[in-house]
Amino acid sequence: MTFSKPLYNLERPIYFYCCEKEFGHLKICIAEGLKELGIPFYSNMNYWRISDQSEETLFCHNPDITPDDCSIVVMDKEWGIHHVPASIPQPLLNPQRQFISIYLDDSDGRGLSDNLGYRYFDLILGTHCTNYNSQLIQNLIPWSFGLSNRILRETNQNTLFADRNRKIIFNFRVNQNKIISKGHFKFDWGWLKVGEGIMTFDYPLRQIAADHFLPVLQTVLLIDSSVDNFDAPPQDSYHYLQWLQTDKRHYPSYYQRLTSTLACACFGGCMAINPHTGEARVEWWDSWRFWESLAAGCVAFHVDFDKYDVNLPVKPENWRHYIGIDLDHPQATVDRIANEPEILERISVEGRQWALENYSPVPTALRFLQVVTAYQNQKENYLAAQIPLPLRKINLIIFPDWNQPEDIIYPELARIIKAIAIHPNRSQITLLIDHHGISDEDADLALSSVMMNLLMEEELELDDSLEITFIGQLNSTQWSALRSQLQGRIGLEHENQEAIRSRNAERIPVYPLEKNHP
């Protein structure tokens, strides 16, 4: 597959916070896609070795690059787990930060892992989303485990469907009826904050499937319930490295079974019943083996995502990409398999293709950029409406040093205004002039003198298409919005450096006088 580079309008790189002993699967998937797209990113440390043959890492630390040098800063729940007491990195706490902050949350359990405070982040990309919990938090964006290059490598060599073992892998080590968890948890009667404790579930999906679906399923498929020894380290150096890096989630023998077996049960999470409507929904539904099975061409069995309120960025189609069970009528699934045995091969092929097209690293990174860019545009459009300035398609700014004498500052202003006045696209240009350190009256008088001189001595036509305005007094929020609307800062020989620093305008691209038309 080939992918075109996105219209990526964030001019600075991306920054990831990593921890030494974590397994940050979500950010690995995003970073692998960014790397293939050629989009630069950095980290607070070197993390995630790419090969057992070298020390090269996916995430690289550059001491010259800080979060404040980047357009997007990403952190995940692992930071809170591995930093006790949990703390937010200082750049994220800065109310004047110029980057977009992202929190990746793949927490297990029924709740949302608001251990570090969602309020510090612009966007939350959360797995296990349903339409129900997506409405609880305004900035929560549905996300998913997806596929990394590591998983794709292990599932690349698939057995022909006709040669696969006609079995379904149904071998959960735990039924997920209880977990150790912490965070803020949403119940129908409100929120509950838990420092740390054991959470129990009355309706774990794996147990429900084993009790009600497995007995009827085994009439059409053999059941493979054998469990691999996940604690035994692989002997191969590459697999051993991945076994360590994934906290023992890398099992070569398991992947071999997926690629040679017909189907796999991928149930995870629990059922929750709405006490007011009696309707059932699933929570904590996302499953490693769901994505691994899809990538392996192994037909994935889960609940019917539409019926049980599952929400993810791109939803698979039941009976085309996976088999979704209606737990109220499990026999219907078995009957269809019995009546349409050829459907399993079609699902195997189309499910794998769908997963690769939508959830391999590059499409995951593209989706990440689309989400961030949409947020950026929405924010900029809102803030731009709050700026009391006549902005146009091309907005240029200058910071004259008003402490200079008139015979220095006036000619500089005249050269810039003349260049813009004779530009063929002058009707699309706004020249913004900062007058920090001078009164409105004196600034108007200076500009009028320059304009009159151009009219009289240069015989220059200055019609209504020329838009020149002083910036005036803007608050920090308005300045932040204005910076995002600027195409350039025209460099002057004599500039007000204090105003440039205080407005955080050093990052605005500088256009010399001879190149002041983008």
XYZ file of C-alpha atoms in Angstrom:
518
model
C 0.000 0.000 0.000
C 1.129 3.564 -0.670
C 0.047 6.630 1.239
C 0.414 10.284 0.359
C 1.886 12.657 2.893
C -0.879 14.589 4.673
C -1.467 18.307 4.424
C 0.413 18.728 7.666
C 0.242 22.389 8.666
C 1.906 22.105 12.059
C 5.309 23.583 11.336
C 7.224 22.218 14.324
C 7.989 18.588 15.244
C 6.157 16.287 17.648
C 7.338 15.392 21.144
C 6.610 12.160 23.050
C 7.084 11.543 26.756
C 8.394 8.004 27.314
C 9.321 5.895 30.334
C 12.125 3.376 30.597
C 10.128 0.299 31.650
C 6.834 0.932 29.895
C 5.127 -0.662 26.907
C 3.556 2.289 25.109
C 1.814 0.481 22.274
C -0.421 3.386 21.208
C 2.422 5.842 20.769
C 4.591 3.202 19.087
C 1.938 2.710 16.394
C 1.663 6.469 15.847
C 5.432 7.015 15.808
C 6.079 4.184 13.355
C 3.613 5.805 10.962
C 5.115 9.271 11.449
C 8.558 7.879 10.697
C 7.353 6.325 7.446
C 5.679 9.615 6.495
C 8.909 11.502 7.169
C 7.438 13.669 9.925
C 10.017 14.492 12.638
C 9.414 13.612 16.273
C 11.509 13.555 19.430
C 11.325 12.264 22.977
C 12.604 12.875 26.475
C 14.656 9.660 26.168
C 15.784 7.006 23.706
C 13.059 4.380 23.732
C 11.925 1.240 21.875
C 14.791 -0.570 20.187
C 13.987 -1.353 16.573
C 16.302 -4.326 16.199
C 18.284 -6.740 18.313
C 21.251 -6.067 16.012
C 21.696 -2.403 16.974
C 20.950 0.148 19.668
C 18.861 2.280 17.304
C 15.558 3.354 18.855
C 12.267 4.510 17.403
C 12.030 7.431 19.821
C 15.181 9.550 20.023
C 16.207 12.175 22.534
C 17.762 15.395 21.286
C 18.910 17.669 24.132
C 18.402 20.684 21.862
C 14.695 19.886 21.339
C 12.251 20.523 24.192
C 8.454 20.248 24.299
C 8.240 24.020 23.817
C 9.996 23.623 20.460
C 7.256 21.305 19.203
C 3.755 21.647 17.807
C 2.306 18.553 19.538
C 3.275 16.985 22.872
C 2.065 13.461 23.629
C 1.883 11.633 26.943
C 0.176 8.384 27.902
C -1.066 6.697 31.048
C 2.287 4.948 31.507
C 3.788 8.208 32.738
C 1.508 8.194 35.759
C 2.171 4.516 36.420
C 5.947 4.896 36.359
C 6.188 8.233 38.170
C 5.232 7.981 41.830
C 3.847 10.262 43.012
C 2.210 10.914 39.656
C 3.101 14.299 38.236
C 2.463 16.247 35.067
C 5.626 17.412 33.255
C 6.081 21.134 33.762
C 5.686 22.205 30.104
C 2.151 20.777 30.100
C 1.231 22.926 33.096
C 2.216 26.179 31.379
C -1.018 28.049 30.509
C 0.900 29.943 27.789
C 2.130 26.798 26.030
C 2.122 26.985 22.260
C 1.757 23.268 21.545
C -1.278 20.987 21.412
C -1.238 18.451 24.255
C -2.426 14.873 23.692
C -3.094 12.151 26.268
C -3.210 8.523 25.102
C -5.407 6.436 27.390
C -5.657 2.673 26.970
C -6.568 2.011 30.596
C -8.162 -1.279 31.539
C -11.378 -1.330 33.491
C -14.718 0.367 33.396
C -13.581 3.910 33.998
C -11.375 6.612 32.626
C -7.854 6.876 34.012
C -8.031 10.499 35.025
C -5.137 9.964 37.450
C -3.160 12.895 36.090
C -6.115 15.067 35.141
C -7.645 15.220 31.694
C -7.985 18.965 32.177
C -4.296 19.458 31.372
C -4.694 18.081 27.848
C -6.326 19.474 24.757
C -7.310 16.057 23.427
C -7.728 12.576 24.936
C -7.354 9.646 22.551
C -9.013 6.788 24.402
C -9.458 3.105 23.644
C -12.462 1.094 24.877
C -14.767 3.921 23.814
C -18.507 3.565 23.481
C -20.963 6.166 22.257
C -22.016 6.435 25.901
C -18.665 7.316 27.458
C -17.613 9.415 24.443
C -20.275 11.896 25.559
C -18.975 12.155 29.111
C -15.817 14.056 28.273
C -15.892 16.809 25.682
C -12.354 16.313 24.356
C -12.379 12.490 24.312
C -11.655 11.065 20.849
C -12.282 7.338 20.223
C -9.042 5.459 19.527
C -7.992 1.810 19.358
C -5.079 -0.547 19.989
C -4.415 -0.996 16.296
C -1.399 -2.661 14.688
C 2.315 -2.033 15.134
C 5.116 -3.114 12.823
C 6.006 -5.804 15.369
C 2.547 -7.404 15.070
C 2.541 -7.038 11.295
C 5.891 -8.793 11.029
C 4.649 -11.769 13.059
C 1.377 -12.098 11.136
C 2.716 -11.476 7.644
C 3.149 -15.146 6.656
C -0.368 -16.568 6.678
C -1.395 -20.124 5.936
C -3.796 -20.495 3.023
C -7.326 -20.545 4.378
C -8.036 -24.016 3.016
C -4.997 -25.362 4.866
C -5.794 -23.781 8.228
C -6.818 -25.780 11.266
C -10.604 -25.720 11.355
C -10.685 -24.581 14.940
C -11.416 -21.497 16.965
C -8.865 -20.395 19.563
C -10.837 -19.903 22.769
C -8.118 -19.791 25.405
C -8.438 -16.826 27.761
C -6.090 -17.003 30.715
C -8.418 -14.867 32.850
C -12.103 -14.125 32.557
C -11.595 -10.468 33.558
C -14.118 -10.551 36.365
C -11.800 -8.396 38.487
C -8.824 -6.104 37.996
C -6.620 -3.840 40.087
C -7.345 -0.327 38.932
C -7.328 3.324 39.882
C -8.736 6.554 38.494
C -12.106 8.233 38.061
C -14.953 5.899 37.189
C -18.281 6.881 35.710
C -21.391 5.159 36.967
C -24.980 5.940 36.111
C -25.319 7.794 39.408
C -22.110 9.849 39.022
C -18.312 9.717 39.314
C -16.224 7.746 41.795
C -12.518 8.371 42.387
C -10.481 5.316 43.412
C -6.863 5.660 44.523
C -6.210 1.962 43.998
C -8.364 -1.071 44.525
C -9.850 -4.231 43.099
C -12.707 -3.683 40.716
C -15.106 -6.569 40.146
C -17.522 -7.015 37.263
C -20.850 -8.829 37.408
C -20.948 -9.497 33.660
C -17.453 -10.169 32.243
C -17.752 -10.796 28.510
C -15.349 -13.705 28.438
C -17.350 -15.575 31.045
C -20.631 -14.806 29.291
C -19.209 -16.055 25.996
C -17.862 -19.216 27.622
C -21.204 -19.964 29.307
C -23.624 -19.077 26.507
C -21.802 -18.988 23.177
C -19.134 -21.690 23.440
C -21.598 -24.583 23.945
C -23.416 -23.836 20.685
C -20.301 -22.785 18.755
C -18.583 -26.118 19.234
C -21.250 -27.747 17.072
C -19.648 -26.102 14.000
C -16.026 -25.496 15.022
C -13.509 -27.417 17.078
C -12.330 -25.579 20.179
C -8.628 -24.933 20.809
C -8.378 -24.011 24.493
C -4.648 -24.629 24.962
C -2.708 -21.764 26.552
C 0.868 -20.849 25.693
C 3.488 -20.507 28.412
C 3.782 -16.760 28.316
C 6.396 -16.596 31.065
C 8.948 -18.654 29.151
C 11.373 -16.271 27.386
C 11.987 -16.952 23.678
C 15.445 -18.194 22.735
C 15.775 -16.129 19.549
C 17.448 -12.766 20.269
C 14.913 -10.698 18.317
C 11.909 -12.344 19.932
C 13.552 -12.101 23.333
C 14.039 -8.355 22.845
C 10.390 -7.906 21.911
C 9.288 -10.146 24.776
C 11.136 -7.840 27.168
C 9.999 -4.598 25.538
C 6.335 -5.625 25.489
C 6.319 -6.774 29.106
C 5.955 -10.411 27.967
C 3.202 -9.720 25.410
C 5.252 -10.996 22.473
C 4.580 -14.717 21.928
C 5.961 -16.189 18.656
C 4.145 -19.494 19.130
C 0.842 -17.677 19.687
C 1.230 -15.714 16.452
C 2.017 -18.939 14.612
C -1.239 -20.400 15.897
C -3.187 -17.338 14.753
C -1.754 -17.506 11.250
C -2.559 -21.215 10.909
C -5.968 -21.374 12.614
C -9.364 -20.513 11.166
C -10.809 -18.287 13.920
C -10.184 -16.730 17.320
C -12.464 -15.579 20.144
C -11.512 -11.963 20.937
C -13.965 -11.090 23.702
C -12.845 -8.607 26.305
C -14.346 -6.280 28.883
C -17.726 -6.459 30.521
C -21.401 -5.806 30.004
C -23.067 -2.850 31.658
C -26.827 -2.482 31.978
C -28.485 0.900 31.823
C -30.801 0.882 34.892
C -33.205 3.313 33.222
C -33.609 1.662 29.794
C -32.417 -1.872 30.481
C -30.214 -1.717 27.378
C -26.844 -3.453 27.461
C -23.563 -1.951 26.343
C -19.966 -3.186 26.507
C -17.169 -1.432 28.344
C -13.438 -2.088 28.279
C -14.031 -3.971 25.030
C -10.798 -3.376 23.064
C -8.709 -6.513 22.789
C -5.138 -7.227 21.740
C -6.175 -10.454 20.086
C -8.900 -8.732 18.076
C -6.289 -6.781 16.116
C -3.763 -9.608 16.086
C -6.384 -11.988 14.714
C -7.431 -9.574 11.980
C -3.807 -9.078 10.917
C -3.284 -12.847 10.857
C -6.321 -13.473 8.653
C -7.827 -15.390 11.553
C -11.586 -14.711 11.706
C -12.177 -12.522 14.751
C -15.220 -13.238 16.957
C -16.407 -10.446 19.266
C -19.727 -8.899 20.255
C -21.802 -7.039 17.684
C -20.218 -3.571 17.851
C -23.346 -1.817 16.595
C -25.693 -3.449 19.077
C -23.426 -2.957 22.074
C -22.552 0.696 21.485
C -18.884 0.283 20.547
C -17.240 3.432 19.186
C -13.915 3.477 17.350
C -12.436 5.700 14.619
C -13.309 3.379 11.714
C -15.807 0.674 12.577
C -15.616 -2.793 10.978
C -18.681 -4.244 9.300
C -20.220 -7.275 10.958
C -20.103 -10.455 8.878
C -17.705 -8.775 6.467
C -14.648 -7.911 8.566
C -15.417 -9.824 11.767
C -18.214 -11.854 13.326
C -20.144 -9.895 15.938
C -22.257 -11.931 18.329
C -25.683 -10.982 19.554
C -25.441 -12.490 23.024
C -29.223 -12.627 23.249
C -29.311 -14.899 20.201
C -25.980 -16.795 19.969
C -27.575 -19.640 18.004
C -28.182 -17.280 15.078
C -24.431 -16.902 14.608
C -23.876 -20.657 14.616
C -26.727 -21.203 12.165
C -25.315 -18.711 9.675
C -21.856 -20.312 9.818
C -23.446 -23.700 9.229
C -25.562 -22.429 6.332
C -22.820 -20.285 4.751
C -19.501 -22.029 5.432
C -17.803 -20.088 2.612
C -18.392 -16.823 4.469
C -15.507 -17.525 6.863
C -12.890 -17.296 4.115
C -14.337 -14.020 2.834
C -14.226 -12.556 6.352
C -10.644 -13.787 6.769
C -9.508 -11.964 3.626
C -11.583 -8.792 3.934
C -11.032 -8.465 7.676
C -7.265 -8.514 7.241
C -7.395 -6.046 4.367
C -9.646 -3.701 6.363
C -7.331 -3.802 9.387
C -4.210 -3.078 7.325
C -5.880 -0.241 5.437
C -7.229 1.458 8.550
C -5.114 0.486 11.551
C -1.539 -0.212 10.462
C 1.001 2.488 11.486
C 0.704 4.866 8.508
C -3.119 5.200 8.504
C -2.971 5.450 12.303
C -0.468 8.322 12.073
C -2.521 10.015 9.366
C -5.620 9.769 11.544
C -3.654 11.186 14.473
C -2.598 14.178 12.354
C -6.122 14.655 11.040
C -7.536 14.708 14.562
C -4.948 17.218 15.736
C -5.244 19.403 12.636
C -9.044 19.468 12.923
C -8.711 20.538 16.548
C -6.136 23.171 15.620
C -8.311 24.584 12.847
C -11.382 24.653 15.059
C -9.477 26.438 17.789
C -7.875 28.903 15.386
C -11.171 29.724 13.704
C -12.770 30.374 17.062
C -9.902 32.512 18.315
C -9.564 34.368 15.021
C -13.132 35.536 15.448
C -12.059 37.103 18.737
C -9.265 39.188 17.134
C -10.432 42.759 16.392
C -8.230 43.081 13.290
C -8.984 43.070 9.526
C -7.111 39.869 8.714
C -6.763 38.586 5.180
C -5.301 35.624 3.359
C -1.740 36.952 3.821
C -1.014 38.589 7.176
C 2.421 40.108 7.755
C 3.671 41.788 10.902
C 6.455 44.246 11.721
C 7.899 45.357 15.051
C 9.447 48.809 14.505
C 11.736 50.223 17.179
C 9.830 53.416 17.884
C 12.712 54.729 19.984
C 14.672 55.355 16.790
C 14.612 58.851 15.271
C 12.206 59.644 12.443
C 14.933 59.742 9.783
C 15.629 56.040 10.521
C 12.216 54.575 11.190
C 10.200 56.441 8.547
C 12.251 55.245 5.526
C 11.965 51.634 6.761
C 8.192 51.910 7.001
C 8.038 53.610 3.604
C 9.990 50.848 1.853
C 7.720 48.132 3.275
C 4.471 49.960 2.524
C 5.609 50.732 -1.014
C 6.550 47.111 -1.673
C 3.127 45.940 -0.493
C 1.273 48.726 -2.352
C 2.685 47.653 -5.723
C 2.235 43.937 -5.095
C -0.279 42.380 -7.547
C -1.987 40.581 -4.633
C -2.102 43.601 -2.334
C -5.840 43.128 -1.872
C -5.076 39.839 -0.079
C -2.447 41.338 2.267
C -2.807 42.909 5.695
C 0.228 44.640 7.192
C 0.073 44.602 10.987
C 2.233 47.114 12.840
C 3.120 46.690 16.488
C 3.338 50.026 18.293
C 4.528 48.817 21.671
C 6.136 51.768 23.462
C 4.326 54.525 21.609
C 0.871 56.030 22.012
C -1.917 55.425 19.527
C -1.900 59.114 18.550
C 1.848 59.218 17.877
C 1.686 55.957 15.914
C -1.165 57.297 13.746
C 0.759 60.513 13.162
C 3.898 58.623 12.104
C 1.994 56.366 9.703
C 0.107 59.353 8.215
C 3.409 61.155 7.605
C 4.869 58.129 5.821
C 1.754 57.660 3.695
C 1.617 61.351 2.764
C 5.280 61.270 1.752
C 4.633 58.266 -0.507
C 1.702 60.058 -2.115
C 3.526 63.337 -2.680
C 7.117 62.355 -3.441
C 6.763 58.821 -4.816
C 3.474 59.593 -6.596
C 2.305 56.202 -5.351
C -1.333 55.214 -5.620
C -2.619 54.166 -2.210
C -6.164 52.967 -2.756
C -8.626 51.145 -0.530
C -7.098 47.757 -1.392
C -4.143 48.546 0.876
C -4.825 47.314 4.429
C -2.469 48.619 7.113
C -3.431 48.531 10.756
C -1.898 48.868 14.189
C -2.279 45.845 16.416
C -3.401 47.666 19.523
C -3.832 46.000 22.888
C -4.366 42.251 22.710
C -4.525 39.806 25.593
C -2.397 36.650 25.647
C -5.178 34.502 24.181
C -5.689 36.918 21.295
C -1.948 37.068 20.651
C -1.818 33.295 20.542
C -4.632 33.271 18.006
C -3.011 36.037 15.966
C 0.324 34.208 15.753
C -1.429 31.234 14.168
C -2.871 33.550 11.478
C 0.425 35.172 10.522
C 2.287 34.153 7.391
C 5.446 36.051 8.258
C 7.315 38.763 10.131
C 9.071 41.294 7.920
C 12.561 41.833 9.265
C 13.630 45.403 9.980
C 17.104 46.771 10.513
C 15.872 48.365 13.705
C 13.337 46.182 15.538
C 11.762 46.284 18.968
C 13.371 43.133 20.363
C 11.578 43.455 23.690
C 8.186 43.448 21.941
C 9.200 40.459 19.812
C 10.187 38.476 22.917
C 7.145 39.452 24.951
C 4.827 38.478 22.079
C 6.676 35.183 21.606
C 7.149 36.249 17.989
C 10.609 34.732 17.528
C 8.938 31.634 16.061
C 7.140 33.585 13.334
C 8.977 33.003 10.032
C 11.007 36.078 9.088
C 10.552 37.526 5.597
C 13.289 39.993 4.595
C 12.111 43.083 2.747
C 13.054 41.673 -0.642
C 11.093 38.482 0.106
C 8.146 39.872 1.986
C 5.508 38.294 -0.283
C 4.828 34.597 0.623
